[in-house]
């Protein structure tokens, strides 16, 4: 059996409701662009209908007095139908304009059907004006019926039947206007909410993009800044050792190669994550390696020691931290040691004190014994060293202090504290 071919969307049967809605939208758009043309068209239709009723004998079948002059009937027909042209712009004024003609029609006994156009004006009053206007509008439309009952009695039915049917008609017209008005208000509220949600979504996208750019900038700074500092230290040491100890120079070159490959690997992993956004989903997924953690701290310290900076460590407690907190501690240690390599000078040493508490709390202190450089040299203008450390720390509600050690000690001190995690 041959497989059934899907019907193209343009050939599929369009639901009736969608077709009606599409036509309705087109009519509303045309009306919005040319409101006067639509008003004149509708008014012309009702004027023509009123004149046909007035020039013929149809009005005599329901009139209380069939002997009303035809000229008066035509004037009343025009007076009752022409004000419809202002039904949307000035519905209250249009209804008041029809009141004299409706009263004359009721008093003379013509009882023209064009008087029913007042219900259309009541509909627009309920649709466009405050609802308190309905009270006097009901009185205006019911007044001709009261005049007809007072003058001609029960010739067209009992007075309560005539007045009751008129009030029911007024109520239906007003109720339709209120319903359409409520529906429009509800639709406008939904559209406004959709616009606000779209704006909020765009803002969230921009904020997420800014946060991602800041995160990438921190990672790039930590990776490149630290590894270049280590490479610079190794290169300087190898240059001095080349003349006296070629073996030490060769070891420095090996260490430079290892550090460079490590930096390239970390940058490649970071750039692979960025490339993932540009893929269309058909290519292979990039291999994502985990971010550095405290288990990688020994490798970091080995590279710093090879660069010529002796580092001592002291650890208290058991490390039981989430990955995010481990990455924060790792990057702060990395940045602090990088600054020491850059600014502490020769014969400097570093000491790392790391203390783990309960609930994810941790305290870190990194000190060095180098020369105390002024703050601008440790935080170059536009750099992301200390600002990046503070941003990482603030993510977990922690505090970070960085500055010269108090006299008589020399060197620099970085102190970080992460509080316990809040209970979920």
mmCIF file of C-alpha atoms in Angstrom:
data_model
loop_
_atom_site.group_PDB
_atom_site.id
_atom_site.type_symbol
_atom_site.label_atom_id
_atom_site.label_comp_id
_atom_site.label_asym_id
_atom_site.label_seq_id
_atom_site.Cartn_x
_atom_site.Cartn_y
_atom_site.Cartn_z
ATOM 1 C CA UNK A 1 0.000 0.000 0.000
ATOM 2 C CA UNK A 2 1.210 3.459 -0.847
ATOM 3 C CA UNK A 3 1.569 5.853 2.075
ATOM 4 C CA UNK A 4 -1.078 8.529 2.377
ATOM 5 C CA UNK A 5 0.301 11.859 1.229
ATOM 6 C CA UNK A 6 -0.366 14.752 3.589
ATOM 7 C CA UNK A 7 -2.683 17.435 2.286
ATOM 8 C CA UNK A 8 -0.876 20.773 1.841
ATOM 9 C CA UNK A 9 -1.869 23.432 4.322
ATOM 10 C CA UNK A 10 -3.122 25.790 1.617
ATOM 11 C CA UNK A 11 -5.464 23.053 0.302
ATOM 12 C CA UNK A 12 -6.743 21.965 3.693
ATOM 13 C CA UNK A 13 -10.300 22.911 4.516
ATOM 14 C CA UNK A 14 -10.350 26.148 6.513
ATOM 15 C CA UNK A 15 -12.607 26.027 9.579
ATOM 16 C CA UNK A 16 -15.686 28.227 9.348
ATOM 17 C CA UNK A 17 -14.870 30.049 12.572
ATOM 18 C CA UNK A 18 -11.389 30.999 11.330
ATOM 19 C CA UNK A 19 -12.845 32.217 8.049
ATOM 20 C CA UNK A 20 -15.448 34.341 9.842
ATOM 21 C CA UNK A 21 -12.831 35.774 12.163
ATOM 22 C CA UNK A 22 -10.540 36.604 9.260
ATOM 23 C CA UNK A 23 -13.345 38.381 7.384
ATOM 24 C CA UNK A 24 -14.343 40.171 10.582
ATOM 25 C CA UNK A 25 -10.780 41.410 11.097
ATOM 26 C CA UNK A 26 -10.668 42.732 7.534
ATOM 27 C CA UNK A 27 -13.967 44.552 7.962
ATOM 28 C CA UNK A 28 -12.833 46.084 11.257
ATOM 29 C CA UNK A 29 -9.526 47.171 9.709
ATOM 30 C CA UNK A 30 -11.361 48.807 6.800
ATOM 31 C CA UNK A 31 -13.757 50.500 9.206
ATOM 32 C CA UNK A 32 -10.828 51.763 11.274
ATOM 33 C CA UNK A 33 -9.198 53.275 8.175
ATOM 34 C CA UNK A 34 -12.424 54.747 6.716
ATOM 35 C CA UNK A 35 -14.954 55.290 9.538
ATOM 36 C CA UNK A 36 -16.997 57.964 7.726
ATOM 37 C CA UNK A 37 -17.502 55.799 4.650
ATOM 38 C CA UNK A 38 -18.906 52.963 6.750
ATOM 39 C CA UNK A 39 -21.157 55.350 8.703
ATOM 40 C CA UNK A 40 -22.539 56.907 5.527
ATOM 41 C CA UNK A 41 -23.146 53.470 3.990
ATOM 42 C CA UNK A 42 -25.094 52.192 7.000
ATOM 43 C CA UNK A 43 -27.017 55.436 7.397
ATOM 44 C CA UNK A 44 -27.890 55.483 3.687
ATOM 45 C CA UNK A 45 -29.325 51.981 4.010
ATOM 46 C CA UNK A 46 -31.604 52.958 6.900
ATOM 47 C CA UNK A 47 -32.636 56.243 5.237
ATOM 48 C CA UNK A 48 -33.561 54.324 2.099
ATOM 49 C CA UNK A 49 -35.530 51.792 4.141
ATOM 50 C CA UNK A 50 -37.364 54.595 5.976
ATOM 51 C CA UNK A 51 -38.223 56.393 2.738
ATOM 52 C CA UNK A 52 -39.478 53.174 1.131
ATOM 53 C CA UNK A 53 -41.692 52.580 4.164
ATOM 54 C CA UNK A 54 -42.893 56.210 4.083
ATOM 55 C CA UNK A 55 -43.683 56.424 0.381
ATOM 56 C CA UNK A 56 -45.421 53.076 0.318
ATOM 57 C CA UNK A 57 -48.415 51.922 2.274
ATOM 58 C CA UNK A 58 -46.551 49.666 4.683
ATOM 59 C CA UNK A 59 -46.642 52.185 7.541
ATOM 60 C CA UNK A 60 -50.454 52.429 7.335
ATOM 61 C CA UNK A 61 -50.862 48.759 8.432
ATOM 62 C CA UNK A 62 -49.494 49.546 11.916
ATOM 63 C CA UNK A 63 -50.474 53.229 12.195
ATOM 64 C CA UNK A 64 -53.078 54.447 14.674
ATOM 65 C CA UNK A 65 -54.176 57.072 12.139
ATOM 66 C CA UNK A 66 -53.655 56.046 8.487
ATOM 67 C CA UNK A 67 -54.691 59.523 7.359
ATOM 68 C CA UNK A 68 -51.431 61.224 8.371
ATOM 69 C CA UNK A 69 -50.129 63.359 5.454
ATOM 70 C CA UNK A 70 -47.455 61.653 3.362
ATOM 71 C CA UNK A 71 -45.265 64.761 3.488
ATOM 72 C CA UNK A 72 -45.174 64.630 7.285
ATOM 73 C CA UNK A 73 -44.368 60.908 7.154
ATOM 74 C CA UNK A 74 -41.399 61.562 4.858
ATOM 75 C CA UNK A 75 -40.071 64.356 7.090
ATOM 76 C CA UNK A 76 -40.424 62.162 10.176
ATOM 77 C CA UNK A 77 -38.724 59.253 8.388
ATOM 78 C CA UNK A 78 -35.717 61.439 7.555
ATOM 79 C CA UNK A 79 -35.600 62.915 11.069
ATOM 80 C CA UNK A 80 -35.561 59.440 12.595
ATOM 81 C CA UNK A 81 -32.980 57.884 10.240
ATOM 82 C CA UNK A 82 -30.452 60.624 9.361
ATOM 83 C CA UNK A 83 -29.101 61.062 12.956
ATOM 84 C CA UNK A 84 -27.876 57.452 12.782
ATOM 85 C CA UNK A 85 -24.770 58.786 11.001
ATOM 86 C CA UNK A 86 -23.572 60.160 14.382
ATOM 87 C CA UNK A 87 -24.317 56.989 16.298
ATOM 88 C CA UNK A 88 -20.621 56.307 17.088
ATOM 89 C CA UNK A 89 -19.228 59.812 17.459
ATOM 90 C CA UNK A 90 -22.165 61.427 19.311
ATOM 91 C CA UNK A 91 -24.742 58.764 20.254
ATOM 92 C CA UNK A 92 -26.269 60.883 23.004
ATOM 93 C CA UNK A 93 -26.818 63.885 20.707
ATOM 94 C CA UNK A 94 -28.179 61.651 17.941
ATOM 95 C CA UNK A 95 -30.755 60.154 20.309
ATOM 96 C CA UNK A 96 -31.883 63.600 21.435
ATOM 97 C CA UNK A 97 -32.254 64.656 17.780
ATOM 98 C CA UNK A 98 -34.657 61.781 17.136
ATOM 99 C CA UNK A 99 -36.801 62.551 20.205
ATOM 100 C CA UNK A 100 -38.996 65.315 18.636
ATOM 101 C CA UNK A 101 -39.679 63.218 15.534
ATOM 102 C CA UNK A 102 -40.527 60.167 17.662
ATOM 103 C CA UNK A 103 -42.918 62.197 19.802
ATOM 104 C CA UNK A 104 -44.634 63.696 16.722
ATOM 105 C CA UNK A 105 -44.869 60.224 15.148
ATOM 106 C CA UNK A 106 -46.555 58.871 18.283
ATOM 107 C CA UNK A 107 -48.879 61.885 18.734
ATOM 108 C CA UNK A 108 -49.955 61.986 15.085
ATOM 109 C CA UNK A 109 -50.679 58.266 15.051
ATOM 110 C CA UNK A 110 -48.219 57.428 12.254
ATOM 111 C CA UNK A 111 -46.239 55.073 14.568
ATOM 112 C CA UNK A 112 -43.399 54.815 12.057
ATOM 113 C CA UNK A 113 -41.140 51.768 12.194
ATOM 114 C CA UNK A 114 -38.129 54.103 11.762
ATOM 115 C CA UNK A 115 -38.554 54.968 15.449
ATOM 116 C CA UNK A 116 -36.992 51.569 16.191
ATOM 117 C CA UNK A 117 -33.656 53.077 15.111
ATOM 118 C CA UNK A 118 -33.583 54.645 18.558
ATOM 119 C CA UNK A 119 -32.719 51.168 19.877
ATOM 120 C CA UNK A 120 -29.549 51.254 17.730
ATOM 121 C CA UNK A 121 -28.610 54.534 19.378
ATOM 122 C CA UNK A 122 -29.286 53.040 22.835
ATOM 123 C CA UNK A 123 -26.942 50.186 21.898
ATOM 124 C CA UNK A 124 -24.143 52.636 21.090
ATOM 125 C CA UNK A 125 -24.749 54.614 24.286
ATOM 126 C CA UNK A 126 -24.318 51.411 26.300
ATOM 127 C CA UNK A 127 -21.259 50.537 24.193
ATOM 128 C CA UNK A 128 -19.400 53.856 24.309
ATOM 129 C CA UNK A 129 -20.633 56.072 27.156
ATOM 130 C CA UNK A 130 -20.752 55.664 30.953
ATOM 131 C CA UNK A 131 -23.610 53.372 31.941
ATOM 132 C CA UNK A 132 -25.335 56.097 33.958
ATOM 133 C CA UNK A 133 -26.505 57.534 30.608
ATOM 134 C CA UNK A 134 -28.817 54.542 30.167
ATOM 135 C CA UNK A 135 -31.325 55.902 32.702
ATOM 136 C CA UNK A 136 -32.299 58.981 30.690
ATOM 137 C CA UNK A 137 -31.880 57.058 27.404
ATOM 138 C CA UNK A 138 -34.578 54.617 28.568
ATOM 139 C CA UNK A 139 -36.822 57.566 29.401
ATOM 140 C CA UNK A 140 -36.252 59.160 25.977
ATOM 141 C CA UNK A 141 -37.071 55.971 24.065
ATOM 142 C CA UNK A 142 -40.057 55.051 26.261
ATOM 143 C CA UNK A 143 -41.594 58.559 26.115
ATOM 144 C CA UNK A 144 -43.160 58.141 22.605
ATOM 145 C CA UNK A 145 -44.802 54.873 23.742
ATOM 146 C CA UNK A 146 -46.290 56.650 26.735
ATOM 147 C CA UNK A 147 -47.614 59.416 24.447
ATOM 148 C CA UNK A 148 -49.146 56.839 22.100
ATOM 149 C CA UNK A 149 -50.842 55.027 24.986
ATOM 150 C CA UNK A 150 -52.164 58.292 26.432
ATOM 151 C CA UNK A 151 -53.592 59.460 23.089
ATOM 152 C CA UNK A 152 -54.862 56.249 21.504
ATOM 153 C CA UNK A 153 -55.465 54.006 24.485
ATOM 154 C CA UNK A 154 -55.478 50.255 23.959
ATOM 155 C CA UNK A 155 -55.945 50.320 20.185
ATOM 156 C CA UNK A 156 -52.564 48.603 19.708
ATOM 157 C CA UNK A 157 -52.838 46.393 22.775
ATOM 158 C CA UNK A 158 -53.037 46.948 26.495
ATOM 159 C CA UNK A 159 -50.853 49.743 27.847
ATOM 160 C CA UNK A 160 -48.753 47.403 29.966
ATOM 161 C CA UNK A 161 -48.166 45.171 26.934
ATOM 162 C CA UNK A 162 -47.038 48.112 24.785
ATOM 163 C CA UNK A 163 -44.804 49.623 27.451
ATOM 164 C CA UNK A 164 -43.468 46.236 28.567
ATOM 165 C CA UNK A 165 -42.482 45.181 25.052
ATOM 166 C CA UNK A 166 -40.767 48.530 24.537
ATOM 167 C CA UNK A 167 -38.792 48.203 27.791
ATOM 168 C CA UNK A 168 -37.773 44.640 26.852
ATOM 169 C CA UNK A 169 -36.502 45.861 23.480
ATOM 170 C CA UNK A 170 -34.542 48.665 25.175
ATOM 171 C CA UNK A 171 -33.076 46.190 27.668
ATOM 172 C CA UNK A 172 -31.968 43.803 24.913
ATOM 173 C CA UNK A 173 -30.303 46.617 22.946
ATOM 174 C CA UNK A 174 -28.510 47.884 26.083
ATOM 175 C CA UNK A 175 -27.500 44.358 27.118
ATOM 176 C CA UNK A 176 -25.967 43.664 23.706
ATOM 177 C CA UNK A 177 -23.989 46.914 23.951
ATOM 178 C CA UNK A 178 -22.756 46.080 27.452
ATOM 179 C CA UNK A 179 -21.770 42.566 26.343
ATOM 180 C CA UNK A 180 -19.789 43.837 23.354
ATOM 181 C CA UNK A 181 -18.200 46.500 25.546
ATOM 182 C CA UNK A 182 -17.173 43.929 28.155
ATOM 183 C CA UNK A 183 -15.772 41.656 25.472
ATOM 184 C CA UNK A 184 -13.740 44.485 23.977
ATOM 185 C CA UNK A 185 -12.379 45.449 27.386
ATOM 186 C CA UNK A 186 -11.422 41.846 28.082
ATOM 187 C CA UNK A 187 -9.708 41.538 24.698
ATOM 188 C CA UNK A 188 -7.826 44.798 25.212
ATOM 189 C CA UNK A 189 -6.705 43.616 28.661
ATOM 190 C CA UNK A 190 -5.418 40.349 27.156
ATOM 191 C CA UNK A 191 -3.586 42.225 24.399
ATOM 192 C CA UNK A 192 -2.038 44.609 26.935
ATOM 193 C CA UNK A 193 -0.973 41.681 29.093
ATOM 194 C CA UNK A 194 0.516 39.937 26.057
ATOM 195 C CA UNK A 195 2.460 43.098 25.162
ATOM 196 C CA UNK A 196 3.765 43.420 28.730
ATOM 197 C CA UNK A 197 4.738 39.751 28.825
ATOM 198 C CA UNK A 198 6.541 40.138 25.518
ATOM 199 C CA UNK A 199 8.385 43.184 26.852
ATOM 200 C CA UNK A 200 9.306 41.322 30.034
ATOM 201 C CA UNK A 201 10.461 38.347 27.971
ATOM 202 C CA UNK A 202 12.708 40.580 25.872
ATOM 203 C CA UNK A 203 14.081 42.180 29.023
ATOM 204 C CA UNK A 204 14.778 38.778 30.542
ATOM 205 C CA UNK A 205 16.554 37.726 27.350
ATOM 206 C CA UNK A 206 18.707 40.862 27.438
ATOM 207 C CA UNK A 207 19.477 40.389 31.127
ATOM 208 C CA UNK A 208 20.348 36.740 30.557
ATOM 209 C CA UNK A 209 22.603 37.712 27.651
ATOM 210 C CA UNK A 210 24.329 40.365 29.787
ATOM 211 C CA UNK A 211 24.810 37.870 32.629
ATOM 212 C CA UNK A 212 26.194 35.300 30.201
ATOM 213 C CA UNK A 213 28.602 37.859 28.749
ATOM 214 C CA UNK A 214 29.757 38.752 32.265
ATOM 215 C CA UNK A 215 30.236 35.068 33.105
ATOM 216 C CA UNK A 216 32.211 34.464 29.922
ATOM 217 C CA UNK A 217 34.334 37.546 30.602
ATOM 218 C CA UNK A 218 35.128 36.245 34.097
ATOM 219 C CA UNK A 219 36.033 32.800 32.780
ATOM 220 C CA UNK A 220 38.188 34.203 29.967
ATOM 221 C CA UNK A 221 39.966 36.517 32.402
ATOM 222 C CA UNK A 222 40.642 33.735 34.877
ATOM 223 C CA UNK A 223 41.876 31.295 32.239
ATOM 224 C CA UNK A 224 44.008 33.656 30.168
ATOM 225 C CA UNK A 225 45.224 35.903 32.973
ATOM 226 C CA UNK A 226 46.388 33.102 35.225
ATOM 227 C CA UNK A 227 48.016 30.928 32.587
ATOM 228 C CA UNK A 228 49.786 33.834 30.927
ATOM 229 C CA UNK A 229 51.154 34.910 34.298
ATOM 230 C CA UNK A 230 52.483 31.402 34.899
ATOM 231 C CA UNK A 231 53.980 31.272 31.405
ATOM 232 C CA UNK A 232 55.604 34.679 31.915
ATOM 233 C CA UNK A 233 57.170 33.533 35.190
ATOM 234 C CA UNK A 234 58.434 30.337 33.632
ATOM 235 C CA UNK A 235 59.879 32.186 30.646
ATOM 236 C CA UNK A 236 61.713 34.654 32.882
ATOM 237 C CA UNK A 237 63.105 31.834 34.999
ATOM 238 C CA UNK A 238 64.154 29.863 31.941
ATOM 239 C CA UNK A 239 65.963 32.881 30.482
ATOM 240 C CA UNK A 240 68.043 33.322 33.631
ATOM 241 C CA UNK A 241 68.749 29.553 33.869
ATOM 242 C CA UNK A 242 69.680 29.135 30.205
ATOM 243 C CA UNK A 243 73.269 30.341 30.660
ATOM 244 C CA UNK A 244 74.105 28.393 33.841
ATOM 245 C CA UNK A 245 71.739 25.394 33.854
ATOM 246 C CA UNK A 246 70.425 24.284 30.447
ATOM 247 C CA UNK A 247 68.552 21.423 32.126
ATOM 248 C CA UNK A 248 66.518 23.867 34.222
ATOM 249 C CA UNK A 249 65.813 25.923 31.104
ATOM 250 C CA UNK A 250 64.532 22.809 29.330
ATOM 251 C CA UNK A 251 62.279 22.043 32.316
ATOM 252 C CA UNK A 252 60.903 25.593 32.133
ATOM 253 C CA UNK A 253 60.143 25.157 28.439
ATOM 254 C CA UNK A 254 58.366 21.876 29.145
ATOM 255 C CA UNK A 255 56.311 23.585 31.848
ATOM 256 C CA UNK A 256 55.458 26.422 29.445
ATOM 257 C CA UNK A 257 54.218 23.897 26.895
ATOM 258 C CA UNK A 258 52.120 22.057 29.495
ATOM 259 C CA UNK A 259 50.577 25.290 30.800
ATOM 260 C CA UNK A 260 49.859 26.518 27.272
ATOM 261 C CA UNK A 261 48.119 23.283 26.311
ATOM 262 C CA UNK A 262 46.080 23.412 29.509
ATOM 263 C CA UNK A 263 45.010 27.001 28.751
ATOM 264 C CA UNK A 264 44.122 26.091 25.164
ATOM 265 C CA UNK A 265 42.055 23.134 26.374
ATOM 266 C CA UNK A 266 40.057 25.290 28.786
ATOM 267 C CA UNK A 267 39.501 27.958 26.132
ATOM 268 C CA UNK A 268 38.404 25.316 23.631
ATOM 269 C CA UNK A 269 35.826 23.940 26.066
ATOM 270 C CA UNK A 270 34.502 27.449 26.708
ATOM 271 C CA UNK A 271 34.300 28.280 23.003
ATOM 272 C CA UNK A 272 32.569 24.953 22.275
ATOM 273 C CA UNK A 273 29.825 25.974 24.682
ATOM 274 C CA UNK A 274 29.447 29.247 22.787
ATOM 275 C CA UNK A 275 29.340 27.472 19.437
ATOM 276 C CA UNK A 276 26.480 25.318 20.690
ATOM 277 C CA UNK A 277 24.125 28.310 20.321
ATOM 278 C CA UNK A 278 24.925 28.624 16.605
ATOM 279 C CA UNK A 279 24.221 25.007 15.720
ATOM 280 C CA UNK A 280 20.944 24.069 14.066
ATOM 281 C CA UNK A 281 20.589 20.872 16.034
ATOM 282 C CA UNK A 282 21.760 18.598 13.206
ATOM 283 C CA UNK A 283 25.462 18.510 14.052
ATOM 284 C CA UNK A 284 27.141 16.574 16.837
ATOM 285 C CA UNK A 285 26.945 17.926 20.342
ATOM 286 C CA UNK A 286 30.179 19.496 21.626
ATOM 287 C CA UNK A 287 31.956 17.695 24.391
ATOM 288 C CA UNK A 288 31.387 19.698 27.554
ATOM 289 C CA UNK A 289 33.913 19.178 30.334
ATOM 290 C CA UNK A 290 33.056 20.094 33.924
ATOM 291 C CA UNK A 291 34.279 23.369 35.386
ATOM 292 C CA UNK A 292 37.306 23.279 37.682
ATOM 293 C CA UNK A 293 36.628 22.204 41.262
ATOM 294 C CA UNK A 294 38.627 21.939 44.466
ATOM 295 C CA UNK A 295 39.909 18.534 43.342
ATOM 296 C CA UNK A 296 41.845 20.404 40.620
ATOM 297 C CA UNK A 297 43.498 22.707 43.157
ATOM 298 C CA UNK A 298 46.693 20.624 43.384
ATOM 299 C CA UNK A 299 47.284 20.930 39.644
ATOM 300 C CA UNK A 300 46.810 24.693 39.879
ATOM 301 C CA UNK A 301 49.288 24.980 42.739
ATOM 302 C CA UNK A 302 51.826 22.821 40.923
ATOM 303 C CA UNK A 303 51.769 25.184 37.982
ATOM 304 C CA UNK A 304 52.222 28.210 40.260
ATOM 305 C CA UNK A 305 55.131 26.568 42.055
ATOM 306 C CA UNK A 306 56.802 25.775 38.730
ATOM 307 C CA UNK A 307 56.459 29.452 37.862
ATOM 308 C CA UNK A 308 58.631 30.285 40.892
ATOM 309 C CA UNK A 309 56.105 31.096 43.634
ATOM 310 C CA UNK A 310 56.292 28.852 46.721
ATOM 311 C CA UNK A 311 52.789 28.148 48.036
ATOM 312 C CA UNK A 312 51.802 26.614 51.370
ATOM 313 C CA UNK A 313 48.328 25.344 52.142
ATOM 314 C CA UNK A 314 46.408 24.550 55.310
ATOM 315 C CA UNK A 315 42.941 23.011 55.186
ATOM 316 C CA UNK A 316 40.454 22.538 58.025
ATOM 317 C CA UNK A 317 37.258 20.541 57.821
ATOM 318 C CA UNK A 318 35.806 18.279 55.191
ATOM 319 C CA UNK A 319 35.055 19.713 51.720
ATOM 320 C CA UNK A 320 31.368 19.064 51.025
ATOM 321 C CA UNK A 321 30.410 22.003 48.826
ATOM 322 C CA UNK A 322 28.202 22.260 45.736
ATOM 323 C CA UNK A 323 29.931 22.664 42.379
ATOM 324 C CA UNK A 324 29.136 26.361 42.157
ATOM 325 C CA UNK A 325 30.773 27.149 45.481
ATOM 326 C CA UNK A 326 33.781 25.016 44.619
ATOM 327 C CA UNK A 327 34.226 26.938 41.363
ATOM 328 C CA UNK A 328 34.039 30.234 43.269
ATOM 329 C CA UNK A 329 36.760 29.169 45.716
ATOM 330 C CA UNK A 330 38.912 27.827 42.882
ATOM 331 C CA UNK A 331 38.663 31.027 40.812
ATOM 332 C CA UNK A 332 39.350 33.291 43.801
ATOM 333 C CA UNK A 333 42.483 31.281 44.672
ATOM 334 C CA UNK A 334 43.537 31.377 41.031
ATOM 335 C CA UNK A 335 43.065 35.142 40.778
ATOM 336 C CA UNK A 336 44.843 35.813 44.067
ATOM 337 C CA UNK A 337 47.872 33.741 43.050
ATOM 338 C CA UNK A 338 47.888 35.358 39.610
ATOM 339 C CA UNK A 339 48.057 38.810 41.197
ATOM 340 C CA UNK A 340 50.872 37.593 43.436
ATOM 341 C CA UNK A 341 52.826 36.372 40.419
ATOM 342 C CA UNK A 342 52.320 39.712 38.698
ATOM 343 C CA UNK A 343 52.934 42.167 41.521
ATOM 344 C CA UNK A 344 54.604 40.506 44.532
ATOM 345 C CA UNK A 345 58.112 40.571 43.107
ATOM 346 C CA UNK A 346 60.998 38.080 43.614
ATOM 347 C CA UNK A 347 61.407 35.958 46.753
ATOM 348 C CA UNK A 348 57.694 36.206 47.576
ATOM 349 C CA UNK A 349 55.741 33.330 49.092
ATOM 350 C CA UNK A 350 52.035 32.632 49.364
ATOM 351 C CA UNK A 351 49.922 30.939 51.994
ATOM 352 C CA UNK A 352 46.399 29.559 51.521
ATOM 353 C CA UNK A 353 44.149 28.899 54.508
ATOM 354 C CA UNK A 354 40.917 27.098 53.689
ATOM 355 C CA UNK A 355 38.322 26.236 56.299
ATOM 356 C CA UNK A 356 35.096 24.332 55.637
ATOM 357 C CA UNK A 357 32.014 24.724 57.806
ATOM 358 C CA UNK A 358 28.603 23.103 57.895
ATOM 359 C CA UNK A 359 25.830 23.767 55.428
ATOM 360 C CA UNK A 360 28.163 24.795 52.605
ATOM 361 C CA UNK A 361 29.954 27.527 54.563
ATOM 362 C CA UNK A 362 33.616 28.161 53.785
ATOM 363 C CA UNK A 363 36.323 30.669 54.669
ATOM 364 C CA UNK A 364 39.354 31.333 52.491
ATOM 365 C CA UNK A 365 42.387 33.514 53.175
ATOM 366 C CA UNK A 366 45.209 33.967 50.663
ATOM 367 C CA UNK A 367 48.252 35.990 51.756
ATOM 368 C CA UNK A 368 51.609 36.698 50.182
ATOM 369 C CA UNK A 369 54.851 38.179 51.502
ATOM 370 C CA UNK A 370 55.773 40.258 48.485
ATOM 371 C CA UNK A 371 56.048 43.983 48.263
ATOM 372 C CA UNK A 372 52.830 45.804 49.051
ATOM 373 C CA UNK A 373 51.821 47.305 45.730
ATOM 374 C CA UNK A 374 49.263 50.107 45.688
ATOM 375 C CA UNK A 375 45.660 49.160 44.969
ATOM 376 C CA UNK A 376 45.535 50.490 41.360
ATOM 377 C CA UNK A 377 48.410 48.203 40.376
ATOM 378 C CA UNK A 378 46.615 45.178 41.784
ATOM 379 C CA UNK A 379 43.345 46.174 40.081
ATOM 380 C CA UNK A 380 44.196 47.746 36.727
ATOM 381 C CA UNK A 381 41.664 50.082 35.186
ATOM 382 C CA UNK A 382 39.035 48.156 33.282
ATOM 383 C CA UNK A 383 40.281 44.803 34.612
ATOM 384 C CA UNK A 384 38.010 42.061 35.891
ATOM 385 C CA UNK A 385 40.230 40.665 38.643
ATOM 386 C CA UNK A 386 38.842 41.841 41.965
ATOM 387 C CA UNK A 387 35.434 42.851 40.493
ATOM 388 C CA UNK A 388 35.080 39.325 39.115
ATOM 389 C CA UNK A 389 35.942 37.806 42.499
ATOM 390 C CA UNK A 390 33.364 40.019 44.212
ATOM 391 C CA UNK A 391 30.707 39.101 41.631
ATOM 392 C CA UNK A 392 31.314 35.399 42.152
ATOM 393 C CA UNK A 393 31.198 35.827 45.930
ATOM 394 C CA UNK A 394 27.994 37.878 45.878
ATOM 395 C CA UNK A 395 26.188 35.086 44.012
ATOM 396 C CA UNK A 396 26.183 33.104 47.276
ATOM 397 C CA UNK A 397 25.711 36.032 49.663
ATOM 398 C CA UNK A 398 29.373 35.993 50.707
ATOM 399 C CA UNK A 399 31.855 38.758 51.452
ATOM 400 C CA UNK A 400 35.302 39.389 50.013
ATOM 401 C CA UNK A 401 38.030 41.678 51.308
ATOM 402 C CA UNK A 402 41.244 42.445 49.437
ATOM 403 C CA UNK A 403 44.005 44.809 50.449
ATOM 404 C CA UNK A 404 47.472 45.209 51.991
ATOM 405 C CA UNK A 405 48.247 43.267 55.124
ATOM 406 C CA UNK A 406 48.347 45.369 58.316
ATOM 407 C CA UNK A 407 51.728 46.733 59.454
ATOM 408 C CA UNK A 408 54.352 45.600 60.294
ATOM 409 C CA UNK A 409 53.590 42.705 57.918
ATOM 410 C CA UNK A 410 54.129 43.142 54.187
ATOM 411 C CA UNK A 411 52.269 41.698 51.280
ATOM 412 C CA UNK A 412 48.675 41.319 50.202
ATOM 413 C CA UNK A 413 45.670 39.596 51.724
ATOM 414 C CA UNK A 414 42.480 38.257 50.155
ATOM 415 C CA UNK A 415 39.794 37.056 52.555
ATOM 416 C CA UNK A 416 36.558 35.380 51.423
ATOM 417 C CA UNK A 417 33.667 34.047 53.479
ATOM 418 C CA UNK A 418 30.699 32.090 52.133
ATOM 419 C CA UNK A 419 27.804 31.680 54.582
ATOM 420 C CA UNK A 420 25.697 28.585 54.965
ATOM 421 C CA UNK A 421 23.234 27.772 52.244
ATOM 422 C CA UNK A 422 19.670 28.930 52.878
ATOM 423 C CA UNK A 423 17.246 26.058 53.509
ATOM 424 C CA UNK A 424 15.042 25.319 50.482
#
